[in-house]
mmCIF file with all atom_site columns, C-alpha atoms in Angstrom:
data_model
loop_
_atom_site.group_PDB
_atom_site.id
_atom_site.type_symbol
_atom_site.label_atom_id
_atom_site.label_alt_id
_atom_site.label_comp_id
_atom_site.label_asym_id
_atom_site.label_entity_id
_atom_site.label_seq_id
_atom_site.pdbx_PDB_ins_code
_atom_site.Cartn_x
_atom_site.Cartn_y
_atom_site.Cartn_z
_atom_site.occupancy
_atom_site.B_iso_or_equiv
_atom_site.pdbx_formal_charge
_atom_site.auth_seq_id
_atom_site.auth_comp_id
_atom_site.auth_asym_id
_atom_site.auth_atom_id
_atom_site.pdbx_PDB_model_num
ATOM 1   C CA . MET A 1 1   ? 93.615  44.968 156.050 1.00 64.00 ? 28  MET A CA 1
ATOM 2   C CA . THR A 1 2   ? 92.843  48.488 156.457 1.00 75.00 ? 29  THR A CA 1
ATOM 3   C CA . ARG A 1 3   ? 94.148  50.828 153.442 1.00 80.00 ? 30  ARG A CA 1
ATOM 4   C CA . PRO A 1 4   ? 96.462  53.617 154.328 1.00 90.00 ? 31  PRO A CA 1
ATOM 5   C CA . GLN A 1 5   ? 94.769  56.969 153.971 1.00 93.00 ? 32  GLN A CA 1
ATOM 6   C CA . CYS A 1 6   ? 95.561  59.450 151.160 1.00 94.00 ? 33  CYS A CA 1
ATOM 7   C CA . SER A 1 7   ? 98.607  61.365 151.855 1.00 93.00 ? 34  SER A CA 1
ATOM 8   C CA . SER A 1 8   ? 97.407  64.704 150.077 1.00 92.00 ? 35  SER A CA 1
ATOM 9   C CA . GLU A 1 9   ? 96.509  67.576 152.377 1.00 89.00 ? 36  GLU A CA 1
ATOM 10  C CA . ALA A 1 10  ? 92.661  67.816 153.109 1.00 87.00 ? 37  ALA A CA 1
ATOM 11  C CA . CYS A 1 11  ? 92.053  64.414 151.534 1.00 93.00 ? 38  CYS A CA 1
ATOM 12  C CA . THR A 1 12  ? 90.344  61.802 153.612 1.00 92.00 ? 39  THR A CA 1
ATOM 13  C CA . SER A 1 13  ? 90.051  59.279 150.674 1.00 94.00 ? 40  SER A CA 1
ATOM 14  C CA . ASN A 1 14  ? 91.830  55.547 151.106 1.00 94.00 ? 41  ASN A CA 1
ATOM 15  C CA . ALA A 1 15  ? 94.908  55.120 149.208 1.00 94.00 ? 42  ALA A CA 1
ATOM 16  C CA . VAL A 1 16  ? 94.636  53.051 146.334 1.00 94.00 ? 43  VAL A CA 1
ATOM 17  C CA . VAL A 1 17  ? 98.047  53.113 144.551 1.00 92.00 ? 44  VAL A CA 1
ATOM 18  C CA . LYS A 1 18  ? 101.505 54.004 145.781 1.00 91.00 ? 45  LYS A CA 1
ATOM 19  C CA . ARG A 1 19  ? 103.159 56.612 143.605 1.00 89.00 ? 46  ARG A CA 1
ATOM 20  C CA . ALA A 1 20  ? 106.558 54.916 142.290 1.00 84.00 ? 47  ALA A CA 1
ATOM 21  C CA . LEU A 1 21  ? 108.104 58.039 142.083 1.00 81.00 ? 48  LEU A CA 1
ATOM 22  C CA . ASP A 1 22  ? 108.516 58.588 145.970 1.00 87.00 ? 49  ASP A CA 1
ATOM 23  C CA . ASP A 1 23  ? 106.406 55.760 147.278 1.00 90.00 ? 50  ASP A CA 1
ATOM 24  C CA . VAL A 1 24  ? 103.830 57.919 148.369 1.00 92.00 ? 51  VAL A CA 1
ATOM 25  C CA . PRO A 1 25  ? 100.119 56.466 148.917 1.00 94.00 ? 52  PRO A CA 1
ATOM 26  C CA . LEU A 1 26  ? 97.401  58.252 147.045 1.00 94.00 ? 53  LEU A CA 1
ATOM 27  C CA . CYS A 1 27  ? 93.981  57.821 146.143 1.00 95.00 ? 54  CYS A CA 1
ATOM 28  C CA . ALA A 1 28  ? 92.530  57.986 142.837 1.00 94.00 ? 55  ALA A CA 1
ATOM 29  C CA . PRO A 1 29  ? 91.781  61.396 141.944 1.00 95.00 ? 56  PRO A CA 1
ATOM 30  C CA . CYS A 1 30  ? 94.843  62.551 143.925 1.00 95.00 ? 57  CYS A CA 1
ATOM 31  C CA . PHE A 1 31  ? 97.137  60.243 141.741 1.00 94.00 ? 58  PHE A CA 1
ATOM 32  C CA . ILE A 1 32  ? 95.957  61.527 138.308 1.00 94.00 ? 59  ILE A CA 1
ATOM 33  C CA . GLU A 1 33  ? 95.674  65.285 139.776 1.00 94.00 ? 60  GLU A CA 1
ATOM 34  C CA . GLY A 1 34  ? 99.400  64.936 140.553 1.00 93.00 ? 61  GLY A CA 1
ATOM 35  C CA . PHE A 1 35  ? 100.219 63.329 137.406 1.00 94.00 ? 62  PHE A CA 1
ATOM 36  C CA . GLU A 1 36  ? 98.490  65.807 135.474 1.00 96.00 ? 63  GLU A CA 1
ATOM 37  C CA . GLN A 1 37  ? 100.352 68.565 137.345 1.00 94.00 ? 64  GLN A CA 1
ATOM 38  C CA . LYS A 1 38  ? 103.882 66.965 136.768 1.00 93.00 ? 65  LYS A CA 1
ATOM 39  C CA . VAL A 1 39  ? 103.135 66.515 132.765 1.00 95.00 ? 66  VAL A CA 1
ATOM 40  C CA . HIS A 1 40  ? 102.071 70.656 132.851 1.00 96.00 ? 67  HIS A CA 1
ATOM 41  C CA . GLU A 1 41  ? 105.403 71.484 134.516 1.00 95.00 ? 68  GLU A CA 1
ATOM 42  C CA . THR A 1 42  ? 107.309 69.648 132.188 1.00 94.00 ? 69  THR A CA 1
ATOM 43  C CA . ILE A 1 43  ? 105.521 71.223 129.421 1.00 96.00 ? 70  ILE A CA 1
ATOM 44  C CA . THR A 1 44  ? 105.771 74.826 130.844 1.00 96.00 ? 71  THR A CA 1
ATOM 45  C CA . SER A 1 45  ? 109.153 74.947 132.316 1.00 95.00 ? 72  SER A CA 1
ATOM 46  C CA . THR A 1 46  ? 110.786 73.514 128.845 1.00 94.00 ? 73  THR A CA 1
ATOM 47  C CA . ASN A 1 47  ? 108.912 75.717 126.674 1.00 95.00 ? 74  ASN A CA 1
ATOM 48  C CA . LEU A 1 48  ? 107.846 72.624 124.602 1.00 96.00 ? 75  LEU A CA 1
ATOM 49  C CA . PHE A 1 49  ? 105.112 74.140 122.592 1.00 97.00 ? 76  PHE A CA 1
ATOM 50  C CA . ARG A 1 50  ? 103.943 77.179 120.735 1.00 96.00 ? 77  ARG A CA 1
ATOM 51  C CA . ARG A 1 51  ? 100.139 78.582 120.680 1.00 97.00 ? 78  ARG A CA 1
ATOM 52  C CA . GLY A 1 52  ? 98.739  77.660 117.069 1.00 97.00 ? 79  GLY A CA 1
ATOM 53  C CA . GLU A 1 53  ? 101.149 74.785 116.721 1.00 97.00 ? 80  GLU A CA 1
ATOM 54  C CA . ARG A 1 54  ? 99.467  71.979 115.339 1.00 97.00 ? 81  ARG A CA 1
ATOM 55  C CA . ILE A 1 55  ? 100.543 68.662 116.957 1.00 97.00 ? 82  ILE A CA 1
ATOM 56  C CA . ALA A 1 56  ? 100.730 65.286 115.726 1.00 97.00 ? 83  ALA A CA 1
ATOM 57  C CA . ILE A 1 57  ? 99.692  62.423 118.748 1.00 95.00 ? 84  ILE A CA 1
ATOM 58  C CA . GLY A 1 58  ? 101.437 59.158 117.867 1.00 91.00 ? 85  GLY A CA 1
ATOM 59  C CA . ALA A 1 59  ? 98.792  56.613 118.968 1.00 86.00 ? 86  ALA A CA 1
ATOM 60  C CA . SER A 1 60  ? 99.371  53.133 119.177 1.00 80.00 ? 87  SER A CA 1
ATOM 61  C CA . GLY A 1 61  ? 96.194  52.029 120.732 1.00 74.00 ? 88  GLY A CA 1
ATOM 62  C CA . GLY A 1 62  ? 98.752  50.952 123.812 1.00 77.00 ? 89  GLY A CA 1
ATOM 63  C CA . LYS A 1 63  ? 98.289  52.785 127.131 1.00 83.00 ? 90  LYS A CA 1
ATOM 64  C CA . ASP A 1 64  ? 101.287 55.068 127.035 1.00 89.00 ? 91  ASP A CA 1
ATOM 65  C CA . SER A 1 65  ? 99.836  56.754 123.988 1.00 86.00 ? 92  SER A CA 1
ATOM 66  C CA . THR A 1 66  ? 96.052  56.404 124.943 1.00 84.00 ? 93  THR A CA 1
ATOM 67  C CA . VAL A 1 67  ? 96.985  58.443 128.339 1.00 88.00 ? 94  VAL A CA 1
ATOM 68  C CA . LEU A 1 68  ? 99.101  60.770 126.301 1.00 92.00 ? 95  LEU A CA 1
ATOM 69  C CA . ALA A 1 69  ? 96.292  61.664 124.067 1.00 89.00 ? 96  ALA A CA 1
ATOM 70  C CA . TYR A 1 70  ? 94.134  62.457 127.385 1.00 88.00 ? 97  TYR A CA 1
ATOM 71  C CA . VAL A 1 71  ? 96.532  64.073 129.280 1.00 94.00 ? 98  VAL A CA 1
ATOM 72  C CA . MET A 1 72  ? 97.384  66.341 126.022 1.00 95.00 ? 99  MET A CA 1
ATOM 73  C CA . ARG A 1 73  ? 93.596  67.001 124.999 1.00 92.00 ? 100 ARG A CA 1
ATOM 74  C CA . THR A 1 74  ? 93.207  67.847 128.980 1.00 93.00 ? 101 THR A CA 1
ATOM 75  C CA . LEU A 1 75  ? 95.732  70.207 129.611 1.00 96.00 ? 102 LEU A CA 1
ATOM 76  C CA . ASN A 1 76  ? 95.726  72.029 126.607 1.00 96.00 ? 103 ASN A CA 1
ATOM 77  C CA . GLU A 1 77  ? 91.862  72.654 127.485 1.00 94.00 ? 104 GLU A CA 1
ATOM 78  C CA . ARG A 1 78  ? 92.681  73.553 131.462 1.00 96.00 ? 105 ARG A CA 1
ATOM 79  C CA . TYR A 1 79  ? 95.607  75.477 130.666 1.00 97.00 ? 106 TYR A CA 1
ATOM 80  C CA . ASP A 1 80  ? 94.567  76.805 127.191 1.00 97.00 ? 107 ASP A CA 1
ATOM 81  C CA . TYR A 1 81  ? 97.888  76.333 125.279 1.00 97.00 ? 108 TYR A CA 1
ATOM 82  C CA . GLY A 1 82  ? 96.363  77.039 121.977 1.00 97.00 ? 109 GLY A CA 1
ATOM 83  C CA . LEU A 1 83  ? 97.332  73.798 120.206 1.00 97.00 ? 110 LEU A CA 1
ATOM 84  C CA . ASP A 1 84  ? 95.672  71.941 117.662 1.00 96.00 ? 111 ASP A CA 1
ATOM 85  C CA . LEU A 1 85  ? 95.857  68.270 118.295 1.00 95.00 ? 112 LEU A CA 1
ATOM 86  C CA . VAL A 1 86  ? 95.458  65.604 116.210 1.00 94.00 ? 113 VAL A CA 1
ATOM 87  C CA . LEU A 1 87  ? 95.790  61.554 116.749 1.00 91.00 ? 114 LEU A CA 1
ATOM 88  C CA . LEU A 1 88  ? 98.160  59.764 114.379 1.00 90.00 ? 115 LEU A CA 1
ATOM 89  C CA . SER A 1 89  ? 98.211  55.844 113.770 1.00 85.00 ? 116 SER A CA 1
ATOM 90  C CA . ILE A 1 90  ? 100.142 53.653 111.680 1.00 84.00 ? 117 ILE A CA 1
ATOM 91  C CA . ASP A 1 91  ? 99.027  50.236 110.373 1.00 80.00 ? 118 ASP A CA 1
ATOM 92  C CA . GLU A 1 92  ? 102.236 48.265 109.805 1.00 78.00 ? 119 GLU A CA 1
ATOM 93  C CA . GLY A 1 93  ? 100.301 45.558 108.145 1.00 73.00 ? 120 GLY A CA 1
ATOM 94  C CA . ILE A 1 94  ? 100.754 42.724 110.612 1.00 71.00 ? 121 ILE A CA 1
ATOM 95  C CA . LYS A 1 95  ? 98.044  40.086 110.481 1.00 69.00 ? 122 LYS A CA 1
ATOM 96  C CA . GLY A 1 96  ? 96.881  39.965 114.186 1.00 60.00 ? 123 GLY A CA 1
ATOM 97  C CA . TYR A 1 97  ? 99.264  42.718 115.675 1.00 58.00 ? 124 TYR A CA 1
ATOM 98  C CA . ARG A 1 98  ? 97.930  45.971 114.724 1.00 55.00 ? 125 ARG A CA 1
ATOM 99  C CA . ASP A 1 99  ? 94.201  44.840 114.025 1.00 54.00 ? 126 ASP A CA 1
ATOM 100 C CA . ASP A 1 100 ? 93.319  44.800 117.130 1.00 56.00 ? 127 ASP A CA 1
ATOM 101 C CA . SER A 1 101 ? 95.158  48.049 118.368 1.00 54.00 ? 128 SER A CA 1
ATOM 102 C CA . LEU A 1 102 ? 94.047  50.123 115.862 1.00 57.00 ? 129 LEU A CA 1
ATOM 103 C CA . LYS A 1 103 ? 90.373  48.968 117.095 1.00 58.00 ? 130 LYS A CA 1
ATOM 104 C CA . ILE A 1 104 ? 91.398  50.310 120.340 1.00 54.00 ? 131 ILE A CA 1
ATOM 105 C CA . VAL A 1 105 ? 92.551  53.472 118.601 1.00 56.00 ? 132 VAL A CA 1
ATOM 106 C CA . MET A 1 106 ? 89.228  54.267 117.278 1.00 55.00 ? 133 MET A CA 1
ATOM 107 C CA . LEU A 1 107 ? 87.111  52.637 119.950 1.00 45.00 ? 134 LEU A CA 1
ATOM 108 C CA . SER A 1 108 ? 88.752  52.212 123.443 1.00 47.00 ? 135 SER A CA 1
ATOM 109 C CA . GLN A 1 109 ? 86.928  54.750 126.173 1.00 48.00 ? 136 GLN A CA 1
ATOM 110 C CA . ALA A 1 110 ? 89.767  57.152 126.419 1.00 49.00 ? 137 ALA A CA 1
ATOM 111 C CA . VAL A 1 111 ? 90.659  57.696 122.603 1.00 48.00 ? 138 VAL A CA 1
ATOM 112 C CA . GLU A 1 112 ? 87.032  57.619 121.782 1.00 55.00 ? 139 GLU A CA 1
ATOM 113 C CA . ARG A 1 113 ? 86.538  60.237 124.083 1.00 57.00 ? 140 ARG A CA 1
ATOM 114 C CA . ASN A 1 114 ? 89.280  62.286 122.807 1.00 55.00 ? 141 ASN A CA 1
ATOM 115 C CA . ARG A 1 115 ? 87.901  61.824 118.911 1.00 66.00 ? 142 ARG A CA 1
ATOM 116 C CA . ILE A 1 116 ? 84.390  62.361 119.712 1.00 67.00 ? 143 ILE A CA 1
ATOM 117 C CA . GLU A 1 117 ? 83.835  64.446 122.435 1.00 58.00 ? 144 GLU A CA 1
ATOM 118 C CA . TYR A 1 118 ? 86.953  66.394 122.592 1.00 60.00 ? 145 TYR A CA 1
ATOM 119 C CA . CYS A 1 119 ? 86.510  66.453 118.228 1.00 69.00 ? 146 CYS A CA 1
ATOM 120 C CA . LEU A 1 120 ? 90.240  65.412 118.020 1.00 83.00 ? 147 LEU A CA 1
ATOM 121 C CA . PRO A 1 121 ? 90.507  63.972 114.358 1.00 87.00 ? 148 PRO A CA 1
ATOM 122 C CA . LEU A 1 122 ? 92.253  60.695 113.706 1.00 86.00 ? 149 LEU A CA 1
ATOM 123 C CA . THR A 1 123 ? 94.647  59.969 110.589 1.00 86.00 ? 150 THR A CA 1
ATOM 124 C CA . VAL A 1 124 ? 95.357  56.297 109.811 1.00 83.00 ? 151 VAL A CA 1
ATOM 125 C CA . LEU A 1 125 ? 98.406  55.453 107.655 1.00 84.00 ? 152 LEU A CA 1
ATOM 126 C CA . SER A 1 126 ? 99.221  52.248 106.474 1.00 83.00 ? 153 SER A CA 1
ATOM 127 C CA . TYR A 1 127 ? 102.665 50.814 105.341 1.00 82.00 ? 154 TYR A CA 1
ATOM 128 C CA . LYS A 1 128 ? 100.414 49.568 102.644 1.00 82.00 ? 155 LYS A CA 1
ATOM 129 C CA . ASP A 1 129 ? 99.610  53.187 101.454 1.00 82.00 ? 156 ASP A CA 1
ATOM 130 C CA . LEU A 1 130 ? 103.246 54.547 102.205 1.00 82.00 ? 157 LEU A CA 1
ATOM 131 C CA . TYR A 1 131 ? 105.397 52.053 100.777 1.00 82.00 ? 158 TYR A CA 1
ATOM 132 C CA . GLY A 1 132 ? 103.408 49.983 98.634  1.00 79.00 ? 159 GLY A CA 1
ATOM 133 C CA . TRP A 1 133 ? 104.270 46.923 100.916 1.00 80.00 ? 160 TRP A CA 1
ATOM 134 C CA . THR A 1 134 ? 102.596 45.531 104.418 1.00 79.00 ? 161 THR A CA 1
ATOM 135 C CA . MET A 1 135 ? 104.929 44.464 106.731 1.00 78.00 ? 162 MET A CA 1
ATOM 136 C CA . ASP A 1 136 ? 104.044 40.873 106.461 1.00 79.00 ? 163 ASP A CA 1
ATOM 137 C CA . GLU A 1 137 ? 104.717 41.189 102.562 1.00 75.00 ? 164 GLU A CA 1
ATOM 138 C CA . ILE A 1 138 ? 108.277 42.548 103.529 1.00 75.00 ? 165 ILE A CA 1
ATOM 139 C CA . VAL A 1 139 ? 108.781 39.411 105.749 1.00 75.00 ? 166 VAL A CA 1
ATOM 140 C CA . ALA A 1 140 ? 107.654 36.888 103.263 1.00 77.00 ? 167 ALA A CA 1
ATOM 141 C CA . LYS A 1 141 ? 110.248 38.683 100.811 1.00 72.00 ? 168 LYS A CA 1
ATOM 142 C CA . ILE A 1 142 ? 113.218 39.172 102.866 1.00 72.00 ? 169 ILE A CA 1
ATOM 143 C CA . GLY A 1 143 ? 112.856 36.388 105.691 1.00 70.00 ? 170 GLY A CA 1
ATOM 144 C CA . LYS A 1 144 ? 112.268 36.818 109.335 1.00 71.00 ? 171 LYS A CA 1
ATOM 145 C CA . LYS A 1 145 ? 115.803 37.980 110.043 1.00 70.00 ? 172 LYS A CA 1
ATOM 146 C CA . ASN A 1 146 ? 116.165 41.593 111.652 1.00 67.00 ? 173 ASN A CA 1
ATOM 147 C CA . ASN A 1 147 ? 112.320 41.971 111.132 1.00 68.00 ? 174 ASN A CA 1
ATOM 148 C CA . CYS A 1 148 ? 112.001 44.500 114.186 1.00 69.00 ? 175 CYS A CA 1
ATOM 149 C CA . THR A 1 149 ? 115.082 46.532 112.805 1.00 68.00 ? 176 THR A CA 1
ATOM 150 C CA . PHE A 1 150 ? 113.289 47.235 109.266 1.00 67.00 ? 177 PHE A CA 1
ATOM 151 C CA . CYS A 1 151 ? 109.632 47.474 111.192 1.00 72.00 ? 178 CYS A CA 1
ATOM 152 C CA . GLY A 1 152 ? 111.239 49.885 113.141 1.00 70.00 ? 179 GLY A CA 1
ATOM 153 C CA . VAL A 1 153 ? 112.637 52.134 110.875 1.00 77.00 ? 180 VAL A CA 1
ATOM 154 C CA . PHE A 1 154 ? 109.795 52.198 108.670 1.00 79.00 ? 181 PHE A CA 1
ATOM 155 C CA . ARG A 1 155 ? 107.392 52.898 111.779 1.00 82.00 ? 182 ARG A CA 1
ATOM 156 C CA . ARG A 1 156 ? 109.483 56.138 112.350 1.00 86.00 ? 183 ARG A CA 1
ATOM 157 C CA . GLN A 1 157 ? 109.493 57.442 108.890 1.00 88.00 ? 184 GLN A CA 1
ATOM 158 C CA . ALA A 1 158 ? 105.425 56.573 108.971 1.00 88.00 ? 185 ALA A CA 1
ATOM 159 C CA . LEU A 1 159 ? 105.033 59.077 111.843 1.00 91.00 ? 186 LEU A CA 1
ATOM 160 C CA . ASP A 1 160 ? 107.145 61.511 110.014 1.00 91.00 ? 187 ASP A CA 1
ATOM 161 C CA . ARG A 1 161 ? 105.401 61.430 106.764 1.00 90.00 ? 188 ARG A CA 1
ATOM 162 C CA . GLY A 1 162 ? 102.013 61.444 108.248 1.00 91.00 ? 189 GLY A CA 1
ATOM 163 C CA . ALA A 1 163 ? 102.743 63.809 110.343 1.00 94.00 ? 190 ALA A CA 1
ATOM 164 C CA . TYR A 1 164 ? 103.980 65.846 107.551 1.00 92.00 ? 191 TYR A CA 1
ATOM 165 C CA . LYS A 1 165 ? 100.732 64.961 105.465 1.00 91.00 ? 192 LYS A CA 1
ATOM 166 C CA . ILE A 1 166 ? 98.515  66.394 108.231 1.00 93.00 ? 193 ILE A CA 1
ATOM 167 C CA . GLY A 1 167 ? 100.477 69.564 108.504 1.00 95.00 ? 194 GLY A CA 1
ATOM 168 C CA . ALA A 1 168 ? 101.873 69.311 111.899 1.00 97.00 ? 195 ALA A CA 1
ATOM 169 C CA . THR A 1 169 ? 104.536 71.150 113.530 1.00 96.00 ? 196 THR A CA 1
ATOM 170 C CA . LYS A 1 170 ? 105.610 68.746 115.995 1.00 97.00 ? 197 LYS A CA 1
ATOM 171 C CA . LEU A 1 171 ? 105.063 64.970 116.590 1.00 97.00 ? 198 LEU A CA 1
ATOM 172 C CA . VAL A 1 172 ? 104.609 63.767 120.364 1.00 97.00 ? 199 VAL A CA 1
ATOM 173 C CA . THR A 1 173 ? 105.108 60.334 121.529 1.00 94.00 ? 200 THR A CA 1
ATOM 174 C CA . GLY A 1 174 ? 104.237 58.647 124.954 1.00 92.00 ? 201 GLY A CA 1
ATOM 175 C CA . HIS A 1 175 ? 107.671 57.729 125.888 1.00 89.00 ? 202 HIS A CA 1
ATOM 176 C CA . ASN A 1 176 ? 107.715 58.362 129.835 1.00 87.00 ? 203 ASN A CA 1
ATOM 177 C CA . ALA A 1 177 ? 110.595 58.337 132.565 1.00 84.00 ? 204 ALA A CA 1
ATOM 178 C CA . ASP A 1 178 ? 110.445 54.313 132.974 1.00 86.00 ? 205 ASP A CA 1
ATOM 179 C CA . ASP A 1 179 ? 111.283 54.598 129.108 1.00 85.00 ? 206 ASP A CA 1
ATOM 180 C CA . MET A 1 180 ? 114.229 57.215 129.603 1.00 84.00 ? 207 MET A CA 1
ATOM 181 C CA . ALA A 1 181 ? 115.750 55.143 132.044 1.00 85.00 ? 208 ALA A CA 1
ATOM 182 C CA . GLU A 1 182 ? 115.676 51.762 129.971 1.00 88.00 ? 209 GLU A CA 1
ATOM 183 C CA . THR A 1 183 ? 116.919 53.748 126.872 1.00 85.00 ? 210 THR A CA 1
ATOM 184 C CA . VAL A 1 184 ? 119.928 55.677 129.286 1.00 88.00 ? 211 VAL A CA 1
ATOM 185 C CA . LEU A 1 185 ? 120.989 51.816 130.449 1.00 90.00 ? 212 LEU A CA 1
ATOM 186 C CA . MET A 1 186 ? 120.893 49.921 126.795 1.00 86.00 ? 213 MET A CA 1
ATOM 187 C CA . ASN A 1 187 ? 123.193 52.919 125.669 1.00 85.00 ? 214 ASN A CA 1
ATOM 188 C CA . VAL A 1 188 ? 125.331 52.671 128.698 1.00 89.00 ? 215 VAL A CA 1
ATOM 189 C CA . LEU A 1 189 ? 125.707 48.868 128.063 1.00 88.00 ? 216 LEU A CA 1
ATOM 190 C CA . ARG A 1 190 ? 126.135 49.344 124.009 1.00 83.00 ? 217 ARG A CA 1
ATOM 191 C CA . GLY A 1 191 ? 129.060 51.793 125.220 1.00 85.00 ? 218 GLY A CA 1
ATOM 192 C CA . ASP A 1 192 ? 126.861 54.053 122.767 1.00 81.00 ? 219 ASP A CA 1
ATOM 193 C CA . ILE A 1 193 ? 128.015 57.830 123.909 1.00 80.00 ? 220 ILE A CA 1
ATOM 194 C CA . ALA A 1 194 ? 127.049 59.722 121.207 1.00 78.00 ? 221 ALA A CA 1
ATOM 195 C CA . ARG A 1 195 ? 123.022 58.369 121.665 1.00 78.00 ? 222 ARG A CA 1
ATOM 196 C CA . LEU A 1 196 ? 123.842 58.696 125.588 1.00 77.00 ? 223 LEU A CA 1
ATOM 197 C CA . GLN A 1 197 ? 124.270 62.348 125.462 1.00 74.00 ? 224 GLN A CA 1
ATOM 198 C CA . ARG A 1 198 ? 120.669 63.257 123.646 1.00 79.00 ? 225 ARG A CA 1
ATOM 199 C CA . CYS A 1 199 ? 118.668 59.873 124.371 1.00 77.00 ? 226 CYS A CA 1
ATOM 200 C CA . THR A 1 200 ? 117.008 61.852 127.081 1.00 81.00 ? 227 THR A CA 1
ATOM 201 C CA . ASN A 1 201 ? 116.400 65.157 125.795 1.00 88.00 ? 228 ASN A CA 1
ATOM 202 C CA . ILE A 1 202 ? 112.941 65.799 125.588 1.00 92.00 ? 229 ILE A CA 1
ATOM 203 C CA . VAL A 1 203 ? 112.865 67.106 122.221 1.00 93.00 ? 230 VAL A CA 1
ATOM 204 C CA . THR A 1 204 ? 114.577 65.342 119.563 1.00 88.00 ? 231 THR A CA 1
ATOM 205 C CA . GLY A 1 205 ? 114.990 66.263 115.765 1.00 86.00 ? 232 GLY A CA 1
ATOM 206 C CA . GLU A 1 206 ? 114.763 70.111 116.363 1.00 84.00 ? 233 GLU A CA 1
ATOM 207 C CA . GLU A 1 207 ? 117.575 70.235 113.252 1.00 82.00 ? 234 GLU A CA 1
ATOM 208 C CA . GLY A 1 208 ? 115.008 69.219 110.998 1.00 81.00 ? 235 GLY A CA 1
ATOM 209 C CA . ASP A 1 209 ? 111.464 70.024 109.851 1.00 83.00 ? 236 ASP A CA 1
ATOM 210 C CA . LEU A 1 210 ? 109.615 67.962 112.306 1.00 92.00 ? 237 LEU A CA 1
ATOM 211 C CA . PRO A 1 211 ? 110.809 67.789 115.958 1.00 95.00 ? 238 PRO A CA 1
ATOM 212 C CA . ARG A 1 212 ? 109.583 65.076 118.086 1.00 94.00 ? 239 ARG A CA 1
ATOM 213 C CA . ALA A 1 213 ? 108.781 65.647 121.604 1.00 96.00 ? 240 ALA A CA 1
ATOM 214 C CA . LYS A 1 214 ? 107.885 63.542 125.070 1.00 95.00 ? 241 LYS A CA 1
ATOM 215 C CA . PRO A 1 215 ? 105.444 65.368 127.240 1.00 96.00 ? 242 PRO A CA 1
ATOM 216 C CA . LEU A 1 216 ? 105.576 62.335 129.764 1.00 94.00 ? 243 LEU A CA 1
ATOM 217 C CA . LYS A 1 217 ? 109.518 62.348 129.861 1.00 89.00 ? 244 LYS A CA 1
ATOM 218 C CA . GLY A 1 218 ? 109.460 63.486 133.816 1.00 80.00 ? 245 GLY A CA 1
ATOM 219 C CA . ALA A 1 219 ? 106.296 61.334 134.576 1.00 78.00 ? 246 ALA A CA 1
ATOM 220 C CA . ASN A 1 220 ? 105.751 57.391 135.700 1.00 66.00 ? 247 ASN A CA 1
ATOM 221 C CA . ALA A 1 221 ? 103.447 55.478 138.002 1.00 55.00 ? 248 ALA A CA 1
#
């Protein structure tokens, strides 16, 4: 089967992906260029950052946070945002779960490139250090009911405390357009009007000392 040609002007390469946003066939370089441009437009149109800010990048080792780390470093250099970027990861202390992903944070090609070639420092904090308990120890104490609820609250607080510790003025996460759509749907089904009003904001927590931002909000695959 013959592959369709990339739809970008002046590009003669074969397409390798259809962009979910508009079903347009693109080659890999054009897809990446379009994605990066979309994130840049999101950042600039919303005045998301100020020059000189220290930005903590929530790095879990998953694909979204890895892409976030890469694109933030790339755009910061390309467009001279003047940001001080720092990777921040949390070890929940769940045996067999975060062990491998923390190795990914430190050793995967994308984040390793950020950490070494681009000189992005990486800070790893653990529940044990912050709270005196690992998540496994908490489960052993309270049982298995509502574990995700406890862990979610602890992890959010851990990211905030970690960001404070490294002197960040803002915390960015890898939530993208698909995540926003899922959040809207969940809040509609719950009838949670209060959260529905704010769940798609690109910045939350502005009333506090550490706002959270979603640079990938307008982007998806």
